[in-house]
XYZ file of C-alpha atoms in Angstrom:
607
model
C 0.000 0.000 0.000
C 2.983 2.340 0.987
C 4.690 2.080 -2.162
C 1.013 2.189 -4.626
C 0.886 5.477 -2.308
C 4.155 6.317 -2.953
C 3.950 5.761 -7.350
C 0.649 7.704 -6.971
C 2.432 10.886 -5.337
C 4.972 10.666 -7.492
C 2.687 10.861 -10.522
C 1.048 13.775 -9.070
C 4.197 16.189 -8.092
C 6.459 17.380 -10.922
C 9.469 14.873 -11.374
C 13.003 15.463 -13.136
C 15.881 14.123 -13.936
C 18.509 13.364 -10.961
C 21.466 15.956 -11.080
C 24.487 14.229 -12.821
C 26.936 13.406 -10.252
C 29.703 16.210 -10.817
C 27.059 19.207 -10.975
C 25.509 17.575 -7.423
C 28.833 17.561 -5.608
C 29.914 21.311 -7.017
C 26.149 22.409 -5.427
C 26.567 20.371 -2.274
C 30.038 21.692 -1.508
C 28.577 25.235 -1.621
C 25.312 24.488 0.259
C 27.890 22.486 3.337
C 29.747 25.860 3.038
C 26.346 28.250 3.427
C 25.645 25.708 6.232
C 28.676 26.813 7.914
C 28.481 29.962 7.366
C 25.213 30.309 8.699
C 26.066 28.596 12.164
C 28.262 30.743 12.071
C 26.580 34.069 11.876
C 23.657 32.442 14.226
C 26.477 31.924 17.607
C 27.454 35.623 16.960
C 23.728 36.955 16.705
C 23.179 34.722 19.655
C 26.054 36.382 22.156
C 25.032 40.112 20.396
C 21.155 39.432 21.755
C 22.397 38.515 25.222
C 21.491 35.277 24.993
C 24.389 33.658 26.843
C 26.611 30.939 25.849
C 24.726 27.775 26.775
C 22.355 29.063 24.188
C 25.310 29.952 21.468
C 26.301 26.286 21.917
C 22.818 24.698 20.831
C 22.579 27.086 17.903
C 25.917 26.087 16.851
C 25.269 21.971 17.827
C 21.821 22.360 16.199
C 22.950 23.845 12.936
C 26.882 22.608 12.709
C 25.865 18.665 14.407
C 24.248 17.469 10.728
C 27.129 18.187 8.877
C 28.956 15.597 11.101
C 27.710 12.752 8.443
C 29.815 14.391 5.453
C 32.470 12.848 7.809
C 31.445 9.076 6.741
C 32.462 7.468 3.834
C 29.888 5.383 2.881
C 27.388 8.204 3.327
C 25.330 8.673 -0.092
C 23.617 11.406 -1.416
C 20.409 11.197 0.170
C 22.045 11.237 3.885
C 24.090 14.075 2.834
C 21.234 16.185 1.411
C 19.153 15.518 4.276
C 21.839 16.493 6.556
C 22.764 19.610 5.008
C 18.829 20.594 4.840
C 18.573 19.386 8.298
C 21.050 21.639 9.141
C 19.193 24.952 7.075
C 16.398 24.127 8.537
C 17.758 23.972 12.463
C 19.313 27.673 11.233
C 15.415 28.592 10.433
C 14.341 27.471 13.848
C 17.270 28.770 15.542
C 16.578 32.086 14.024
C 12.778 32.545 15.186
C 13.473 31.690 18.467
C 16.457 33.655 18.861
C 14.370 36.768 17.509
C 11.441 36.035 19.062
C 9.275 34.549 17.203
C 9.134 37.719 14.944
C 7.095 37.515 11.629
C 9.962 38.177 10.000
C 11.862 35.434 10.900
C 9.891 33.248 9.357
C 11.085 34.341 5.808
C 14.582 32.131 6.952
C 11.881 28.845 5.763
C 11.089 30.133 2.414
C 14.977 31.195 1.841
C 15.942 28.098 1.807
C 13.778 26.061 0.488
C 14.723 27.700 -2.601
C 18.633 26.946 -1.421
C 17.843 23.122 -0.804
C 15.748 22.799 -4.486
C 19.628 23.464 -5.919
C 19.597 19.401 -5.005
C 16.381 18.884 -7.641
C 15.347 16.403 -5.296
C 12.229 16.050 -2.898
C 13.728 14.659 0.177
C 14.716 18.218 1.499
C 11.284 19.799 0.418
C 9.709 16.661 2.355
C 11.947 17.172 5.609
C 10.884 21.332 5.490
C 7.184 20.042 5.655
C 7.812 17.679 8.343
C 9.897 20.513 10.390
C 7.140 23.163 9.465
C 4.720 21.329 10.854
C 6.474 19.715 13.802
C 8.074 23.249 15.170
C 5.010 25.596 14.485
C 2.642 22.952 15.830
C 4.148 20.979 18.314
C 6.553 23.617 19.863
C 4.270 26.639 19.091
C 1.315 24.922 20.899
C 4.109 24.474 24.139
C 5.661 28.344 23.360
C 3.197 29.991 21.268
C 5.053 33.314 22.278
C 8.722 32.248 21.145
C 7.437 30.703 17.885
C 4.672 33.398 16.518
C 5.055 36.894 16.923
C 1.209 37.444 16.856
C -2.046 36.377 17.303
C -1.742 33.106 15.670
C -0.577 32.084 19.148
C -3.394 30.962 19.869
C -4.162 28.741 16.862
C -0.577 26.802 16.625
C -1.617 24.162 14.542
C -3.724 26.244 12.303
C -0.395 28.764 11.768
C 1.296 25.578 11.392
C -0.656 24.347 8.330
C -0.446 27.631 7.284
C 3.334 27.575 6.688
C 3.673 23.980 5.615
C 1.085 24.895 2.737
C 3.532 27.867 1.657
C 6.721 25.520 2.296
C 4.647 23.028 0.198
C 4.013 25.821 -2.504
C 7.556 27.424 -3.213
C 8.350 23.007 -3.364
C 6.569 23.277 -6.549
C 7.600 26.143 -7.797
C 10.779 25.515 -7.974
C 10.204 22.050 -8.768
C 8.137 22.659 -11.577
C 10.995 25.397 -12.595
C 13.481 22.087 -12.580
C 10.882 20.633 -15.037
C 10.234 23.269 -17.247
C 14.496 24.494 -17.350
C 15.402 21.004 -17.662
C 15.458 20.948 -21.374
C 16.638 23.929 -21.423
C 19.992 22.514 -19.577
C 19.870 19.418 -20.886
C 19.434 19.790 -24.368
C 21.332 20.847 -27.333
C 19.537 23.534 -28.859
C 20.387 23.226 -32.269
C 19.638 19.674 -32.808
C 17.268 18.832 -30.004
C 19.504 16.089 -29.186
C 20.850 15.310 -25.468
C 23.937 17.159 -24.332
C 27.332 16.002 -23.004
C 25.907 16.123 -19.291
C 22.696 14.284 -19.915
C 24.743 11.721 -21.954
C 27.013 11.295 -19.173
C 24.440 11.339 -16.247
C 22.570 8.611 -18.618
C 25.383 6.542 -18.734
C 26.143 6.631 -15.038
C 22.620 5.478 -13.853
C 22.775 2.677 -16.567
C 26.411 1.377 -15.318
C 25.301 1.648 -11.757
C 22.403 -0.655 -12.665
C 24.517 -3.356 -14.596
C 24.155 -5.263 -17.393
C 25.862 -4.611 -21.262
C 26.069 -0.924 -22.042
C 27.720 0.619 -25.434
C 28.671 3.918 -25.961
C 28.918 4.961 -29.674
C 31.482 7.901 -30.413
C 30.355 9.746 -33.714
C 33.005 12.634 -35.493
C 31.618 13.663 -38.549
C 34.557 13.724 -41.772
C 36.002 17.054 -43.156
C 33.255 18.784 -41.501
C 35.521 21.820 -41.351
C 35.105 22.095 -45.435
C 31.326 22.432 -45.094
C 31.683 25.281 -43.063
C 34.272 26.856 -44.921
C 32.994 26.157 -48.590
C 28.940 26.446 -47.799
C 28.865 28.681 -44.779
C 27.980 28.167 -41.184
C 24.502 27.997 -41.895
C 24.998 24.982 -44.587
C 27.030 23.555 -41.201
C 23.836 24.173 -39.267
C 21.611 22.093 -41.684
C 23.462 19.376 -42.136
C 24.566 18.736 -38.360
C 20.495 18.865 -37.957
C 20.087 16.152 -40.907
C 22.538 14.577 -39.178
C 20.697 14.256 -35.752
C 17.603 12.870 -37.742
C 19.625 9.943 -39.021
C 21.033 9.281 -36.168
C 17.512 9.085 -34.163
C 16.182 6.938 -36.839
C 19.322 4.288 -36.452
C 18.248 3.694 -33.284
C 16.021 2.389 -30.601
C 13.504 3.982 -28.384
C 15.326 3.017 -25.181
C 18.954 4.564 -26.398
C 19.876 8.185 -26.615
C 21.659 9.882 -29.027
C 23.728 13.154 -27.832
C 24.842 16.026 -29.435
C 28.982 16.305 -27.606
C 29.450 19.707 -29.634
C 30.507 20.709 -33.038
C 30.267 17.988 -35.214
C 30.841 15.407 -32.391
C 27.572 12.876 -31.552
C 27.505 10.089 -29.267
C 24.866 7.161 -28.573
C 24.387 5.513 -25.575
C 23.288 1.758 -26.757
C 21.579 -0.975 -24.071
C 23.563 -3.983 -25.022
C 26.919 -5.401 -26.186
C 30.191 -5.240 -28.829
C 27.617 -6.457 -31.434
C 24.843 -4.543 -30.998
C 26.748 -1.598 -30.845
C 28.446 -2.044 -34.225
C 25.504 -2.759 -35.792
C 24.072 0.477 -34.838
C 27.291 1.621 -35.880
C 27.239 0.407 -39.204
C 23.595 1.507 -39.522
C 24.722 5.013 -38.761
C 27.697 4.733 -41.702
C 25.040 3.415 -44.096
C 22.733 6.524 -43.427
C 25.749 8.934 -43.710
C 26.128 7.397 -47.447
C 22.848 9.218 -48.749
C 23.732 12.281 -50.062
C 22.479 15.775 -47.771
C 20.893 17.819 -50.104
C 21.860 21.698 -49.224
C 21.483 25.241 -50.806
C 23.305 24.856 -53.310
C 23.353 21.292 -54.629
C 24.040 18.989 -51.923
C 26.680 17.060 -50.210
C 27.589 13.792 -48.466
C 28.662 13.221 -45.077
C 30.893 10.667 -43.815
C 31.862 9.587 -40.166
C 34.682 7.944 -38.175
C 32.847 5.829 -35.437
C 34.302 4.391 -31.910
C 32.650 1.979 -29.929
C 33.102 1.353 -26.170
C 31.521 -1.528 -23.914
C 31.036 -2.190 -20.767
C 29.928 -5.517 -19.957
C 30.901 -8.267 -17.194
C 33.860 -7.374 -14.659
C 34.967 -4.521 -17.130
C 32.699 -1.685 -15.389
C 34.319 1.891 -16.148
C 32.408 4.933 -14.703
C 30.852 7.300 -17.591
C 34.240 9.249 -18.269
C 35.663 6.644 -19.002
C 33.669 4.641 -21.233
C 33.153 7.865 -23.470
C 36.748 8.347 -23.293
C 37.472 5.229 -24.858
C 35.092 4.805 -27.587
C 36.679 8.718 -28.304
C 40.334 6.996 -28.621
C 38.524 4.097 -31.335
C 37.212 6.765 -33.030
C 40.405 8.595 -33.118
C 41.653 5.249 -34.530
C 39.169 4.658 -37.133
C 40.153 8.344 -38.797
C 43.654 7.451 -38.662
C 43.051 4.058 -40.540
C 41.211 6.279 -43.592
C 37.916 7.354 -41.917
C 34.256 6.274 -42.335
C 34.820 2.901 -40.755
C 34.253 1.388 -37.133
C 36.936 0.971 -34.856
C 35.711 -0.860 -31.104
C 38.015 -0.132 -28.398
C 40.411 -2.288 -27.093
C 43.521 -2.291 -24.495
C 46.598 -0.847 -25.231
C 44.767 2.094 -27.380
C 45.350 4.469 -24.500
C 49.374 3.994 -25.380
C 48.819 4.736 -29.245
C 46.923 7.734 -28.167
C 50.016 9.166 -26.375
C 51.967 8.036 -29.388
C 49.493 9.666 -31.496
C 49.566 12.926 -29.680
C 53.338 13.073 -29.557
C 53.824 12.503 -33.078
C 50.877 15.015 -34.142
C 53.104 17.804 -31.657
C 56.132 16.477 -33.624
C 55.168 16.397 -37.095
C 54.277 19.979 -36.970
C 58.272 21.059 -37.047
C 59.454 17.875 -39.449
C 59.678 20.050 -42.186
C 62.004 23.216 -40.672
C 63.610 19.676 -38.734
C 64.642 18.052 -41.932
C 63.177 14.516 -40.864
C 60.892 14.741 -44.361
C 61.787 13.326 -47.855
C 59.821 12.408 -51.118
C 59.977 8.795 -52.741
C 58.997 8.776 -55.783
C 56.833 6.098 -57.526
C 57.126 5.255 -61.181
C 53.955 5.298 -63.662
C 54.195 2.900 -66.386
C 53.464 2.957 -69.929
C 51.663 -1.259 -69.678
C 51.752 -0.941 -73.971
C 55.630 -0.946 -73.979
C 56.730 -0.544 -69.788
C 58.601 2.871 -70.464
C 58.573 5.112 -67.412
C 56.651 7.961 -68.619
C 56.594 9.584 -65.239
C 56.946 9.522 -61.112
C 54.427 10.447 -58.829
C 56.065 12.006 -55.364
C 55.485 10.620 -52.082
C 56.292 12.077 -48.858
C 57.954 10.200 -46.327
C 58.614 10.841 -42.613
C 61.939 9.612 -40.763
C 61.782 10.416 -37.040
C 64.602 10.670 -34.620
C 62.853 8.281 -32.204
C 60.744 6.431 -33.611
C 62.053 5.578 -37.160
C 59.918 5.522 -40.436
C 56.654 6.237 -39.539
C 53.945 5.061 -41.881
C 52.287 7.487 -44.037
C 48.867 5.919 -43.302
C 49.716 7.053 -39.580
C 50.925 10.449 -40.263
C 49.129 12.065 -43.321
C 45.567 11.556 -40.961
C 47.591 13.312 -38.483
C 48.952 16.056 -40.568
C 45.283 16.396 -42.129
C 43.643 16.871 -39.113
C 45.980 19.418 -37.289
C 46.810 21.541 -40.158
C 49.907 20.654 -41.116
C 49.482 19.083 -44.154
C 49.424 22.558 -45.883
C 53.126 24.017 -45.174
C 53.683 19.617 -45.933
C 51.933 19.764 -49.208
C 53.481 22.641 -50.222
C 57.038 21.277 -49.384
C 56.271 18.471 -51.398
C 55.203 20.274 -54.399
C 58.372 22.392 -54.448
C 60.727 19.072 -54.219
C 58.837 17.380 -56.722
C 58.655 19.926 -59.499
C 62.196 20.601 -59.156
C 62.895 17.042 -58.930
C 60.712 16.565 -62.613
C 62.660 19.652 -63.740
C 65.870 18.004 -63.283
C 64.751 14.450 -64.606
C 63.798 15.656 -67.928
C 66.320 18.622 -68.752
C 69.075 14.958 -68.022
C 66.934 12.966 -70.106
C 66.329 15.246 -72.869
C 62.737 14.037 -72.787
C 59.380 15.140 -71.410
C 58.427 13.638 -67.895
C 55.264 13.701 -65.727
C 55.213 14.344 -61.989
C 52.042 13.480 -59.937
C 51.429 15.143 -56.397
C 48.460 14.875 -54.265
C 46.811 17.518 -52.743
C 44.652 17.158 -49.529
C 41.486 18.636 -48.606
C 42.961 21.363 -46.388
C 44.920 22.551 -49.477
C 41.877 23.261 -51.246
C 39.972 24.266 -48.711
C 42.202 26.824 -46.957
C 45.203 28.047 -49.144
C 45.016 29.728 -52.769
C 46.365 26.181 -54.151
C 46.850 27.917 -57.745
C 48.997 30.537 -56.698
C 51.170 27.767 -55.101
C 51.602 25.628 -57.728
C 52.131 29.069 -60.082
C 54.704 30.309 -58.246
C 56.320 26.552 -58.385
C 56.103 26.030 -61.668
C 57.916 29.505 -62.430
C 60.574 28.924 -59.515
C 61.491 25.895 -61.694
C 60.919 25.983 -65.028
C 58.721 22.652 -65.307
C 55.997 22.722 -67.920
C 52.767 23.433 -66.091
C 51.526 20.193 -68.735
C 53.818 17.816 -67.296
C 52.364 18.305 -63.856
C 49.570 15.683 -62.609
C 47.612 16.859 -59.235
C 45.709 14.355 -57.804
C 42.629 14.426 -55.832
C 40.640 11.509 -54.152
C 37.428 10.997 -55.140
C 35.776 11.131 -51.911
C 37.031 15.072 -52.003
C 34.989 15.413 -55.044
C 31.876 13.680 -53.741
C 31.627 15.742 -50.568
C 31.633 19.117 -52.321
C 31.626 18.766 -55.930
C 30.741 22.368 -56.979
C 33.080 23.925 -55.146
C 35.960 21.569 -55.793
C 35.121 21.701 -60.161
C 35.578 25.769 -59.822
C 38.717 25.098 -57.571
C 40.276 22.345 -60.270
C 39.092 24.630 -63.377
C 41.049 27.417 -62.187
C 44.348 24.861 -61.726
C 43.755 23.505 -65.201
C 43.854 26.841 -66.835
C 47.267 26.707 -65.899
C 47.536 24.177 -68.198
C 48.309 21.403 -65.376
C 46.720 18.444 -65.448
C 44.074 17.162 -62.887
C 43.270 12.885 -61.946
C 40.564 11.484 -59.550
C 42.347 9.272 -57.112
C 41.441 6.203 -55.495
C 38.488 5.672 -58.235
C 35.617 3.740 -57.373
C 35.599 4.406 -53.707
C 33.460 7.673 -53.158
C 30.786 5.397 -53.416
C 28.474 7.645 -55.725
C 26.964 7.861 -59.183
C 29.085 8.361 -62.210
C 26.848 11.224 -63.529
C 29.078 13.323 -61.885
C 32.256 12.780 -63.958
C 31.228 14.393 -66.953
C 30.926 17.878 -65.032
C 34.796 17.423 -63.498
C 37.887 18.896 -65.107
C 39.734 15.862 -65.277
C 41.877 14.660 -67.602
C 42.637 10.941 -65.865
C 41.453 8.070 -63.236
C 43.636 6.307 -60.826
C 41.735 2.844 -60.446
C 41.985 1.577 -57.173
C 44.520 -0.750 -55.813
C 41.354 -2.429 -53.982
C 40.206 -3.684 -57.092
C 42.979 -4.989 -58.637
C 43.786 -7.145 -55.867
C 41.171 -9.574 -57.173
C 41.880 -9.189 -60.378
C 43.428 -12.522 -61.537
C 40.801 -14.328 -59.789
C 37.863 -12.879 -62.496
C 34.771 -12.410 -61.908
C 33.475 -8.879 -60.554
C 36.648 -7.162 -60.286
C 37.686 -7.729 -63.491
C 33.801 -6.612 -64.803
C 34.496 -3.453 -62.790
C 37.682 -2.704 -64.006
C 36.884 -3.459 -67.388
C 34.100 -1.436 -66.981
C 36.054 1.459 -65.170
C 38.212 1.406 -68.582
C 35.550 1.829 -71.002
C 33.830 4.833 -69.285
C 37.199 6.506 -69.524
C 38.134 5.881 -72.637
C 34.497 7.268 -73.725
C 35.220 10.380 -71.424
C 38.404 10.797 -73.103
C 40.206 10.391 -70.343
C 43.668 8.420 -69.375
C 43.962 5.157 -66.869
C 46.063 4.273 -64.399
C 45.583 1.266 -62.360
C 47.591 1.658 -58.406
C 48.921 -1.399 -56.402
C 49.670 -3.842 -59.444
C 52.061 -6.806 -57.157
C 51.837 -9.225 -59.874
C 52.622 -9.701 -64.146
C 49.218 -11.775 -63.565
C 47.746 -8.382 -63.046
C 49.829 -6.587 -65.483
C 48.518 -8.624 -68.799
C 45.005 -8.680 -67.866
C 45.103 -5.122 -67.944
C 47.279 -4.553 -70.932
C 44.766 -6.346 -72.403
C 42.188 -4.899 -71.454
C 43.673 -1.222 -73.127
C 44.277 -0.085 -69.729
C 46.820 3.035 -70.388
C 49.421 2.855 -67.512
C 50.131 1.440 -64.346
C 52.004 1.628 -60.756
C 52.604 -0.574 -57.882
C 55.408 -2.933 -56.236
C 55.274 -5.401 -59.605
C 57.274 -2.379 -61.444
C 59.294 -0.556 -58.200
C 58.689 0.539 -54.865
C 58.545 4.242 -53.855
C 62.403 4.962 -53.556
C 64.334 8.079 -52.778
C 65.287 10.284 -55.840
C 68.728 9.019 -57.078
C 67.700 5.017 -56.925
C 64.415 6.258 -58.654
C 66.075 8.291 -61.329
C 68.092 5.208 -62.384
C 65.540 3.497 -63.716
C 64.350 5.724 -66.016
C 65.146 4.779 -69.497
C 64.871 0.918 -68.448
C 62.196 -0.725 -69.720
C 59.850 -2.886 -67.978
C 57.427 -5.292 -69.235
């Protein structure tokens, strides 16, 4: 009967959300400090009033003696919010005796029940009715004069009543405020999704209950280039879309949170594998393309996953700090993939950090230098040109791989003063090769997002390309295609203005932007790097040679030229000589190599 009582009440009064942990203990620490403050201030008004010190000492023992349980360990939060209220409350009493009973005293009650709703909880609004009515009853029917200040004397319980109805009524006041703010706090306003401290309080209550919990860790791809290309506005919509797609991957009983910027999270009831295949729900919605004012765009995102299941039971910081570190992983493996967290990523964060705070002085340092990988002509295996890699040679810790550092150097910045670097060596480097070999010779270089995105890329390569004499026609920049998918309006006006340089523009990594072909026709470019994913398969037939084949055709109907990346074996090499595929590269023909072992093999045929 108690607790059917109880569930009915609770239906009836207005009922919030439980502060999250670290906001309760800032407000409690400055409601114990009030407390003592106030006891305080009570002794002195005590001695100041003549009341004498046997008097000063209950004051003090009445209002100080609660606080005594912050002094146990194992005391929780409702012991320590009653205590502290117990102790306003004694400072109320205190006060209306020590004055008299004066109607003014009284206002103490209503001062802080609006200090104890700071908790957002209704144990210290339930222990100011039970004093209310206790003290102006019970003691005012015993000392009417030292408890009311006026007639109602003579009508304690009646005054008592009274006061507990206005105790009751600033209760709901402020509890209804608690209600009505909570979104408010709790929210993110843009998206309507959760916020970092509901996510976190969320994940606490569920981890103190047990069982499998997930939390998802969501950082949206090259969101910067949005922003900067479309305008913060075009940001807006799209982090909105975003939240939509998220809410839809999901069930009723998770949450989705917006962290800030373009970082989400998800907290997921349930294991490793129901957690990735929310996650790979989410990358599945990301593939549709966003449509935006102008033209649209598509969104890709580098997913972490975090469980905490069996004797592995990390509070909520911790949890959300480790599905942060996979998702930190999955960028640095090539983005828009899932990574699920697992020990010993804490270490290659600290690596990751250090080399990040490192790689931004390799190039005043002198720890970079450019390979250089040769293209091949597959209809007679001449070398008709390199393209330039950069490589990275750290005093501690060796040769680090480029598929570690680029993602590095992409995300912190400092792949523009790299890229730049690069382009400088390389031209000068094709200069060289063909004014010694009397004969023409093309250099490739890639160029990165950022590089569009935030420098004046044409004036760079102009200024290059008159520094060193190289024909602006022998020059090859390459671009991936997922650049080209993301943005493609901006990006064609950006590689129209290069090509009226006269240098020459090719879509790398072809066939993994996972998109329509339409767009090709509207790009400047005059060539396609295939894949080295799909020649892997090659030899073995079937789909990968369809594609390929296929990959071929549509370029030689475009007019454009073909190069096929990672070719390993001469398996490889005649099925695409024969299927007219222009030129090739990969570890079949040479490896990327410094400059002089490179330059040697030009003129040496390969077949």
């Amino acid at each position: 009967m108690i607790t059917a009582l109880r569930a009915r009440l609770l239906r009836v009064l207005p009922q919030g959300r439980l502060l999250p942990e670290a906001v309760w203990q800032r407000r409690h620490r400055a409601i114990v400090r009030l407390c003592l403050a106030v006891a305080g201030a009570l002794v002195l008004l005590a001695w100041l009033w003549g009341h004498g010190q046997p008097a000063a000492v209950a004051v003090l023992l009445a209002v100080a003696g609660p606080l005594v349980v912050e002094l146990l360990p194992a005391a929780g939060r409702r012991a320590r919010t009653a205590a502290t209220t117990g102790s306003l409350l004694a400072a109320c009493v205190a006060l209306v005796h020590l004055w008299g009973g004066v109607t003014e005293s009284h206002f103490a009650f209503f001062v802080m029940v609006g200090v104890v709703s700071l908790y957002q909880d209704w144990v210290p609004y339930g222990l100011a009715l039970v004093v209310v009515g206790a003290h102006h009853g019970l003691v005012g029917a015993l000392f009417p004069h030292e408890v009311f200040g006026h007639n109602g004397a003579g009508h304690p319980w009646l005054w008592a009543a009274v006061h507990a109805a206005f105790v009751l009524a600033a209760s709901a006041a402020h509890l209804a405020a608690w209600r009505l703010n909570e979104d408010q706090v709790l929210s993110d306003p843009l998206t309507g999704l959760a916020n970092r401290t509901l996510l976190e309080d969320i994940t606490h209550r569920v981890l103190q209950r047990g069982g499998a919990l997930s939390v998802i860790f969501i950082d949206l791809d090259d969101f910067k280039d949005v922003n900067d290309s479309r305008g913060h506005a075009a940001g807006d919509v799209l982090l909105q879309t975003v939240a939509e797609r998220l809410r839809d991957c999901v069930r009723p009983e998770d949450l989705v949170a917006r962290l800030g910027g373009d970082e989400f999270a998800v907290v997921v009831h349930g294991g490793e594998d129901v957690a990735r295949a929310v996650g790979e729900r989410v990358l599945l919605s990301f593939a549709l393309p966003v449509p935006l004012d102008p033209g649209t765009t598509t969104v890709h995102g580098s997913i972490g996953i975090a469980t905490a299941s069996g004797a592995d039971r990390p509070d909520a910081a911790t949890l959300l700090h480790r599905a942060d570190l996979a998702m930190y992983l999955a960028k640095s493996q090539g983005k828009n993939r899932v990574v699920v967290y697992s020990a010993g990523m804490g270490d290659a964060a600290h690596r990751r950090a250090a080399l990040q705070q490192d790689l931004a002085g390799a190039v005043a340092a002198g720890q970079l230098a450019v390979h250089y990988q040769p293209t091949v002509s597959l209809a007679d295996g001449r070398t008709t040109g390199f393209e330039a890699l950069v490589r990275w040679h750290h005093p501690e810790h060796g040769t680090v791989p480029p598929a570690e550092f680029i993602p590095l150097a992409e995300e912190s910045g400092a792949v523009v003063e790299i890229g730049r670097w690069v382009l400088r060596q390389a031209v000068r480097q094709g200069a060289a090769w063909s004014a010694e070999h009397g004969a023409p010779l093309r250099m490739a270089v890639n160029l990165s997002p950022r590089q569009l995105a935030e420098t004046d890329v044409r004036a760079d390569v102009q200024a290059v390309l008159a520094e060193s004499g190289f024909p602006a026609e022998q020059l090859t920049l390459e671009v991936t295609e997922g650049m080209l998918v993301r943005d493609v309006d901006r990006t064609v006006g950006q590689l129209e203005s290069l090509r009226d340089l006269g240098v020459r523009i090719a879509i790398d990594d072809f066939g993994t932007g996972f998109s329509g072909l339409s767009y090709l026709r509207r790009l400047p470019a005059d060539a396609l790097k295939i894949d080295r994913s799909f020649i892997n398969d090659l030899a073995a037939g079937g789909a990968a040679t369809t594609l390929v084949s296929s990959i071929v055709e549509l370029a030689r109907s475009l007019g454009l030229d073909v190069v096929a990346e990672g070719v390993e074996t001469d398996e490889q090499r005649l099925v695409l000589r024969a299927m007219d595929c222009g030129s090739a590269q990969g570890y079949f023909f040479a490896r990327p190599e410094p400059a002089e072992r490179a330059g040697a093999r030009l003129g040496v045929p390969v077949r």
